[in-house]
mmCIF file of C-alpha atoms and ligand atoms in Angstrom:
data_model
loop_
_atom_site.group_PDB
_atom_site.id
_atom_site.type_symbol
_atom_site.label_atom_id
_atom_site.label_comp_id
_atom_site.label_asym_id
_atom_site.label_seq_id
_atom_site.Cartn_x
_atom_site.Cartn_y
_atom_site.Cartn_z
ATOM 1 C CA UNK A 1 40.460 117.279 47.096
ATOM 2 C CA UNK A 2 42.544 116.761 50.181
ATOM 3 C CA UNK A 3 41.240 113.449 51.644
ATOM 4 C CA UNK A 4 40.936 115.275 55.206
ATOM 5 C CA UNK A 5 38.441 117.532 54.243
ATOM 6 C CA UNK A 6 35.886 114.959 52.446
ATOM 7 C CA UNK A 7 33.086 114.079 54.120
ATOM 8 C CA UNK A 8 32.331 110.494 55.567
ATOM 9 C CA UNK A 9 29.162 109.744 57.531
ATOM 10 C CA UNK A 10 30.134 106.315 59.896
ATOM 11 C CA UNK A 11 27.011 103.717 60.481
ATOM 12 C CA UNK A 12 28.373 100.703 62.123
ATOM 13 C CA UNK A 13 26.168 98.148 64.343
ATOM 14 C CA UNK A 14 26.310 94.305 64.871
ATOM 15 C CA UNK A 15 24.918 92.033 61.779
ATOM 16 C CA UNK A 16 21.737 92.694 60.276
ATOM 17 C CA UNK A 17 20.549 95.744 62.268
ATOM 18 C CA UNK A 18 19.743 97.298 58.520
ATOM 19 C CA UNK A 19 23.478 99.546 58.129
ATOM 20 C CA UNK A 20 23.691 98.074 54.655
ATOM 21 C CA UNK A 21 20.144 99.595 53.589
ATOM 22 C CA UNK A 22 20.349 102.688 55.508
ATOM 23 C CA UNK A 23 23.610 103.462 53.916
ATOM 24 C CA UNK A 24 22.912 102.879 50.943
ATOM 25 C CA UNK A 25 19.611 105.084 51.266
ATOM 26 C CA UNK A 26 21.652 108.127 52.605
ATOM 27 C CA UNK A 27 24.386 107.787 50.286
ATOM 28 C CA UNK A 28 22.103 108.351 47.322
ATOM 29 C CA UNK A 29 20.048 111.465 48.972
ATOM 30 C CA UNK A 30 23.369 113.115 49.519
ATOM 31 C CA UNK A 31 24.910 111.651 45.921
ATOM 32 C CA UNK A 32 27.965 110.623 47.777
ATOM 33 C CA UNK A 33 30.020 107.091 47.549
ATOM 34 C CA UNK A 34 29.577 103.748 49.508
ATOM 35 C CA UNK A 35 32.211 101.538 51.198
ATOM 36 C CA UNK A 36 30.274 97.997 52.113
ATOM 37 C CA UNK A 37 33.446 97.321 54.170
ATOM 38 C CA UNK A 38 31.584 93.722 55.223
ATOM 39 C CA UNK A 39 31.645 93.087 51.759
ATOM 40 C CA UNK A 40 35.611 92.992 52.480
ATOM 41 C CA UNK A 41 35.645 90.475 55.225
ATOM 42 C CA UNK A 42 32.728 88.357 52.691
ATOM 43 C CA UNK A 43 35.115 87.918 49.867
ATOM 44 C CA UNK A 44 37.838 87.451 51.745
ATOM 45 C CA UNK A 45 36.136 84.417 53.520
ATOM 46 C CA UNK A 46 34.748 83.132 50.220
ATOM 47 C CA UNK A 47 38.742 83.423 48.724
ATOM 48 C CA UNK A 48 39.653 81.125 51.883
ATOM 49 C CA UNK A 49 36.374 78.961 50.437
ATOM 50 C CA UNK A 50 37.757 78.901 46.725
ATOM 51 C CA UNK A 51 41.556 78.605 47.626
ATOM 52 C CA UNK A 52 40.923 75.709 50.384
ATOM 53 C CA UNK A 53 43.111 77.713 52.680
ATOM 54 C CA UNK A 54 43.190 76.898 55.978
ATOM 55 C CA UNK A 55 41.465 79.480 57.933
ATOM 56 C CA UNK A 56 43.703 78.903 61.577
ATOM 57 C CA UNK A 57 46.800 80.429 59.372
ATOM 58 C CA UNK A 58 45.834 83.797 59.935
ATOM 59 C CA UNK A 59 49.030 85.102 58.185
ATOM 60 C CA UNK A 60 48.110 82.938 55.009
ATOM 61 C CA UNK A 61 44.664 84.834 54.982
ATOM 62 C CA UNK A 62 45.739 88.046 55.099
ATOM 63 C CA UNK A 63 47.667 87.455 52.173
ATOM 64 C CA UNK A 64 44.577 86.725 50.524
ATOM 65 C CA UNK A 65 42.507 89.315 51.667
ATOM 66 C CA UNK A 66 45.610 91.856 50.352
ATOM 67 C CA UNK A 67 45.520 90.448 47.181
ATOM 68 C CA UNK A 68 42.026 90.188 46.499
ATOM 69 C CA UNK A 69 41.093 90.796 42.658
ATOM 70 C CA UNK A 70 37.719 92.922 43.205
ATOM 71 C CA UNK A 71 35.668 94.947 41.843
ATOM 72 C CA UNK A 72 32.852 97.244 42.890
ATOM 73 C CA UNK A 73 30.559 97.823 39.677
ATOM 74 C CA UNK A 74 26.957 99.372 39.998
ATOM 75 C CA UNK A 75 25.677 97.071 42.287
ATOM 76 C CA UNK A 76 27.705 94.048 41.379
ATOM 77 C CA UNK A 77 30.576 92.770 43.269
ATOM 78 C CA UNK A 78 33.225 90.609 40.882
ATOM 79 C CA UNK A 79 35.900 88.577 42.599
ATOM 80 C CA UNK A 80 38.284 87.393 39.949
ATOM 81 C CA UNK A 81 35.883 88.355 37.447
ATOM 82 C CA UNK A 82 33.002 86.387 38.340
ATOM 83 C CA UNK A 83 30.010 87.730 39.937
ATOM 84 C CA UNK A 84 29.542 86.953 43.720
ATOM 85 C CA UNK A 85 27.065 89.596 44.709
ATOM 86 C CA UNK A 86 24.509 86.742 46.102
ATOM 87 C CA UNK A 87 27.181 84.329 47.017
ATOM 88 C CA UNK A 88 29.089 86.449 49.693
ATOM 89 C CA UNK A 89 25.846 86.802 51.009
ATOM 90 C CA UNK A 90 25.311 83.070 52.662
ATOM 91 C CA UNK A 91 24.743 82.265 56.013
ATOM 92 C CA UNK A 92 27.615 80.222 55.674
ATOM 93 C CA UNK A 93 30.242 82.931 54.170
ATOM 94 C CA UNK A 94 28.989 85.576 56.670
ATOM 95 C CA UNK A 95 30.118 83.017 59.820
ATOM 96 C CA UNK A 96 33.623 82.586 58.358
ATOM 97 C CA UNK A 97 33.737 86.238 57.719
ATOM 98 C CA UNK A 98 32.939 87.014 60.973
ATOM 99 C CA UNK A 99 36.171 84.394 61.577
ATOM 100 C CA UNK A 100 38.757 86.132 59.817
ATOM 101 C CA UNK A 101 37.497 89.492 61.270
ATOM 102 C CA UNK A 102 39.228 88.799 64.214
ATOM 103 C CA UNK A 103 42.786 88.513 62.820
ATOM 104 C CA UNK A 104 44.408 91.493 63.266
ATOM 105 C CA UNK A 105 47.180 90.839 60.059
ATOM 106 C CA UNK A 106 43.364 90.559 58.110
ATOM 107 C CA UNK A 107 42.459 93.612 59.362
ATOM 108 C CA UNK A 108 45.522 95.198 58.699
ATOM 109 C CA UNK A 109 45.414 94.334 54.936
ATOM 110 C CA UNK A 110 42.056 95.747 53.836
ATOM 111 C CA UNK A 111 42.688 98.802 56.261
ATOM 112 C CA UNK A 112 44.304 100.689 52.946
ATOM 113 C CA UNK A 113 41.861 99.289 50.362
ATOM 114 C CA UNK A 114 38.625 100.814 52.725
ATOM 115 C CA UNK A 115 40.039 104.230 53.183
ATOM 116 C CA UNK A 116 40.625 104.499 49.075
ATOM 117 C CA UNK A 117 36.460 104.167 49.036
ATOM 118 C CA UNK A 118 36.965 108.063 50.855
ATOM 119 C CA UNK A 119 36.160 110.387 47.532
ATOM 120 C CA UNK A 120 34.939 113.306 46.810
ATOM 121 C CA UNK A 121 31.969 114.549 46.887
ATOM 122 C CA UNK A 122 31.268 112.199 50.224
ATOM 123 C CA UNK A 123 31.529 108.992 51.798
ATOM 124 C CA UNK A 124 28.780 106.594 53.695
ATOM 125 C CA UNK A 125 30.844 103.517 55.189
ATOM 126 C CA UNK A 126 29.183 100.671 57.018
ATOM 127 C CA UNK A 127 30.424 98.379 58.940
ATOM 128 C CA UNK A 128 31.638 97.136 62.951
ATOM 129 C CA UNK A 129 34.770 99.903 63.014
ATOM 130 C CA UNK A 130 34.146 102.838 60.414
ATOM 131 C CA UNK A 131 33.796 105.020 63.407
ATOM 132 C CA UNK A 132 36.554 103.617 65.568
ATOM 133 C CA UNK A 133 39.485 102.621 63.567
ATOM 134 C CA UNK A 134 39.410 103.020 59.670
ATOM 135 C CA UNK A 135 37.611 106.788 59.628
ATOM 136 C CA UNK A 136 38.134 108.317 63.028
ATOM 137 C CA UNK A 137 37.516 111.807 61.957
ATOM 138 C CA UNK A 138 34.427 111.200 60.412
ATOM 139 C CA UNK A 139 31.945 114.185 60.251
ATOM 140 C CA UNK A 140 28.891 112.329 61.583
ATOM 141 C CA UNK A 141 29.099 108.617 63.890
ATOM 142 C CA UNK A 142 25.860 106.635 63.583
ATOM 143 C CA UNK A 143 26.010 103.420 65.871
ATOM 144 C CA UNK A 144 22.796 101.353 64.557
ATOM 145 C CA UNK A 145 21.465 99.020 66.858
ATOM 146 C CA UNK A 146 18.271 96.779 67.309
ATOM 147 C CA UNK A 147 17.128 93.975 69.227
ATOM 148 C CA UNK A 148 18.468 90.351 68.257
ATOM 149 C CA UNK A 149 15.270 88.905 67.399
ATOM 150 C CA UNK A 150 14.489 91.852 65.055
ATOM 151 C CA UNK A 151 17.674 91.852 63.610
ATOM 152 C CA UNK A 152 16.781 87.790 63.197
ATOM 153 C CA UNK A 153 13.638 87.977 61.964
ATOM 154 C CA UNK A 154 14.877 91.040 59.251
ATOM 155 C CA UNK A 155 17.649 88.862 58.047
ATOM 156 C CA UNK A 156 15.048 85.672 57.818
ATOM 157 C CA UNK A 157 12.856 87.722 55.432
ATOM 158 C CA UNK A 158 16.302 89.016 53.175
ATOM 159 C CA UNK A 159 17.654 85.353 53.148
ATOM 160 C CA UNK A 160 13.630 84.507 51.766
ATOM 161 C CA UNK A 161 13.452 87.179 49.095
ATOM 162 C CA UNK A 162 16.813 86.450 47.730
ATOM 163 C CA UNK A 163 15.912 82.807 47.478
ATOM 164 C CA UNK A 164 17.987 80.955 50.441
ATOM 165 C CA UNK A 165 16.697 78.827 52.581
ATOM 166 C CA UNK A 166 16.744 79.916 56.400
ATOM 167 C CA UNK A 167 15.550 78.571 59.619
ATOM 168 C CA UNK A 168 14.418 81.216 62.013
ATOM 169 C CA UNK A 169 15.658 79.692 65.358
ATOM 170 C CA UNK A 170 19.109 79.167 63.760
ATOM 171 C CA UNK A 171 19.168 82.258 62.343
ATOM 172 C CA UNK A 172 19.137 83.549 65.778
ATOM 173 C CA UNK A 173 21.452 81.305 67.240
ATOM 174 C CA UNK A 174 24.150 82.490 64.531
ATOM 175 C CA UNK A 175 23.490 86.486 65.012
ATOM 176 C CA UNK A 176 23.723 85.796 68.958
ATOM 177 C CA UNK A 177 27.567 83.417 68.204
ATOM 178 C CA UNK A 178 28.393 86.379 65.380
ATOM 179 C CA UNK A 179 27.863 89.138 67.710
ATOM 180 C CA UNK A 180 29.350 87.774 71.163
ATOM 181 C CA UNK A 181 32.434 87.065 68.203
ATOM 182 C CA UNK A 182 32.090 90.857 66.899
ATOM 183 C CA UNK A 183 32.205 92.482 70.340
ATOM 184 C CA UNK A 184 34.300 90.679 72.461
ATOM 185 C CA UNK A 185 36.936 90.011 69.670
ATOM 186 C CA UNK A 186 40.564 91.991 70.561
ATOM 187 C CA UNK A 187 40.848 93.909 67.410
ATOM 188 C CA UNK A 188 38.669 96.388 66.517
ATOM 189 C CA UNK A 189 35.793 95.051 68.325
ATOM 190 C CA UNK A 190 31.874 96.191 67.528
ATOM 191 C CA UNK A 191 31.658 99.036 69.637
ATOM 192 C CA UNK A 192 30.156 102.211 69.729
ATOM 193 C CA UNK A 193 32.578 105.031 69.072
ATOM 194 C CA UNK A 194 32.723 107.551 72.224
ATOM 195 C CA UNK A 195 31.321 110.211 69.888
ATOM 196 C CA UNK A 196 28.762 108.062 67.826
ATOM 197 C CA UNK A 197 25.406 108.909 67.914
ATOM 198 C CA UNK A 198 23.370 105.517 68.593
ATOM 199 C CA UNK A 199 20.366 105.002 66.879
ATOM 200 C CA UNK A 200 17.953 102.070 67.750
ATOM 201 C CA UNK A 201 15.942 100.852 64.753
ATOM 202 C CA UNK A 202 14.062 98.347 66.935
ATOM 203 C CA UNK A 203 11.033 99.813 66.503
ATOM 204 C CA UNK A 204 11.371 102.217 63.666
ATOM 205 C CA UNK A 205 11.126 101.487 59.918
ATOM 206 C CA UNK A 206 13.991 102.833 57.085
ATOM 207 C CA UNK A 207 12.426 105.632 56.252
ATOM 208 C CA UNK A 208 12.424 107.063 60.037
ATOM 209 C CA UNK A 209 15.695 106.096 60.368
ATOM 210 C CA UNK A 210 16.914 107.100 57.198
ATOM 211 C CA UNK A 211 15.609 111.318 58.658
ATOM 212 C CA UNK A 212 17.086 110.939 61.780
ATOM 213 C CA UNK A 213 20.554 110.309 60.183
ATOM 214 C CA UNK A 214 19.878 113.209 57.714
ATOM 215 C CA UNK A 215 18.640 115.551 60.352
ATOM 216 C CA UNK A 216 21.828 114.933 62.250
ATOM 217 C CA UNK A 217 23.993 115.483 59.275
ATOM 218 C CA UNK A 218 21.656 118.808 58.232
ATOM 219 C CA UNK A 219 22.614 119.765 62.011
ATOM 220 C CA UNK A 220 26.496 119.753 61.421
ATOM 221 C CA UNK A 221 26.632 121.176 58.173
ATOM 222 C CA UNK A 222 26.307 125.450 58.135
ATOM 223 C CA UNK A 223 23.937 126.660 56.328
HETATM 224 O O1 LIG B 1 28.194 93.497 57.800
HETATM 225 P P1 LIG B 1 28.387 92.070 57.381
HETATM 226 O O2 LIG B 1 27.430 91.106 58.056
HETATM 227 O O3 LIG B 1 28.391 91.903 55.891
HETATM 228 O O4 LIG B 1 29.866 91.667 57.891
HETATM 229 C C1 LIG B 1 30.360 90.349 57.799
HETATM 230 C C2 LIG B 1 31.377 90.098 58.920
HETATM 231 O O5 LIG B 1 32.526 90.929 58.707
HETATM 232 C C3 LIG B 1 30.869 90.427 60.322
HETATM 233 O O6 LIG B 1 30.531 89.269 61.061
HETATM 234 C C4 LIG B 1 32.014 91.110 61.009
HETATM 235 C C5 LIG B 1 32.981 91.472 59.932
HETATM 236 N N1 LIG B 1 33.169 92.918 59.775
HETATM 237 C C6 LIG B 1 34.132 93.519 60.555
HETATM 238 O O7 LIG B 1 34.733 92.861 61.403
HETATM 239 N N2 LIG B 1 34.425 94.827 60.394
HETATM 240 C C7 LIG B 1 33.764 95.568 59.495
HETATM 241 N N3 LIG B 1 34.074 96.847 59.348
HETATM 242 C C8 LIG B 1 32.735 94.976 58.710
HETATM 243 C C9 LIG B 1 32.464 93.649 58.885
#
C-alpha cells in the first residue's frame, strides 16, 4: 500500500504522561503497528553507554544512533543481540536520552528508521514529535499531557514494579530538568502540533483515555 494512504494515529506528550501505555492499548483495539520512537533515543544513549563515546561529539553519536543493530521482537527490544528491554528503561539512560535528543545530526539519523515503523494496516507512534516532524499528515494528533507530580508519582510506581529503586522527590526533580530539556530544546521541541487534539490524563485513568482517543478516531473515519 502506498505509504500516504496508511493510517497513523500521533500521541506525543512530555515523559511519563502514560503515551507508551495508551499506545500500546489503541494499537491492539485497532490491530495496527507500534513505533516506541523513545525507545530510539534509549538505545541510542545506552550505545553511547556501551561504546564509551563521548556524548558532547554530537556528530560521533549520530553515527551511532544510524548504525544501531536493533530489533523490535514481540515485546522485546535486542540491541546487538542482547536483550535491553528493562535496561533502556533506567532513570539513568532516559536522562542521557533526553541528551542526545537535542542534536539535530541524532535526530536526523533515526528520522528514516521511524517512518519504516508506517505499515499497513495502521500505525500508533509515540513520542515528543510524531505529530510535528516525523508523521505530519497523520490522520488523528493526540497531545497527552498531565500534571508533573502525576506524571512523577506514575513513573515512581513503574520504576517499583519493574524492580528499580526510585526516590520520589528526585524523580520529580528529573521529569521537571527532562521536560524544561524536551520543550525548550531547538530541534523538534515537545510541542503540541497546531492540529493535535490535547488530552489531559491528570485526572483520568487508561481506560477513559484509551475511549476518548478511539472516539476521536471513530469520528474521522466514514462509516
Ligand atoms: O518517551 P521516553 O521517555 O522513552 O523518551 C526518552 C527521551 O527521548 C525523552 O527525554 C526525549 C527523547 N525523545 C524525543 O526527543 N523525541 C521522541 N520522538 C521520543 C523521545
Amino acid at each position: 500500500m502506498n505509504s500516504e494512504l496508511i493510517p497513523v494515529i500521533t500521541i506525543d506528550g512530555p515523559t511519563a504522561s502514560g503515551k507508551g501505555t495508551l499506545a500500546h492499548r489503541v494499537a491492539r483495539v485497532l490491530g495496527w503497528h507500534i513505533l516506541d520512537s523513545g525507545a530510539l533515543y534509549r538505545l541510542t544513549a545506552l550505545a553511547v553507554m556501551n561504546a564509551g563515546q563521548d556524548i558532547d561529539d554530537q556528530f560521533a553519536v549520530a553515527e551511532l544512533a544510524r548504525g544501531l543493530d536493533v530489533r523490535f521482537e514481540g515485546g522485546q527490544i535486542l540491541l546487538g543481540g542482547q536483550d535491553v528491554t528493562q535496561a533502556i528503561r533506567q532513570e539513568q539512560v532516559g536522562n542521557l536520552a533526553s541528551r542526545v535528543a537535542a542534536y539535530e545530526p541524532v535526530r536526523e539519523a533515526l528520522l528514516a528508521r521511524q517512518r519504516a515503523f508506517c505499515r499497513a494496516p495502521g500505525l500508533v507512534a509515540d513520542g515528543r514529535d510524531m505529530g510535528t516532524v516525523v508523521f505530519p499528515n497523520a490522520r488523528l494528533k493526540i497531545f497527552l499531557d498531565a500534571n508533573v507530580e502525576e506524571r512523577a508519582l506514575r513513573r515512581h510506581k513503574q520504576l517499583k514494579e519493574k524492580g528499580f529503586s526510585a526516590n520520589l522527590s528526585d524523580l520529580l526533580e528529573d521529569l521537571r530538568a527532562r521536560d524544561l530539556r524536551d520543550r525548550s530544546r531547538a530541534h523538534a521541541p515537545l510541542e503540541a502540533a497546531a492540529d493535535a487534539v490535547i488530552v489531559d490524563s491528570s485526572h483520568s485513568g487508561i481506560e477513559e483515555t484509551v475511549k476518548v482517543v478511539l472516539d476521536h478516531w471513530s469520528a474521522r473515519v466514514p462509516g
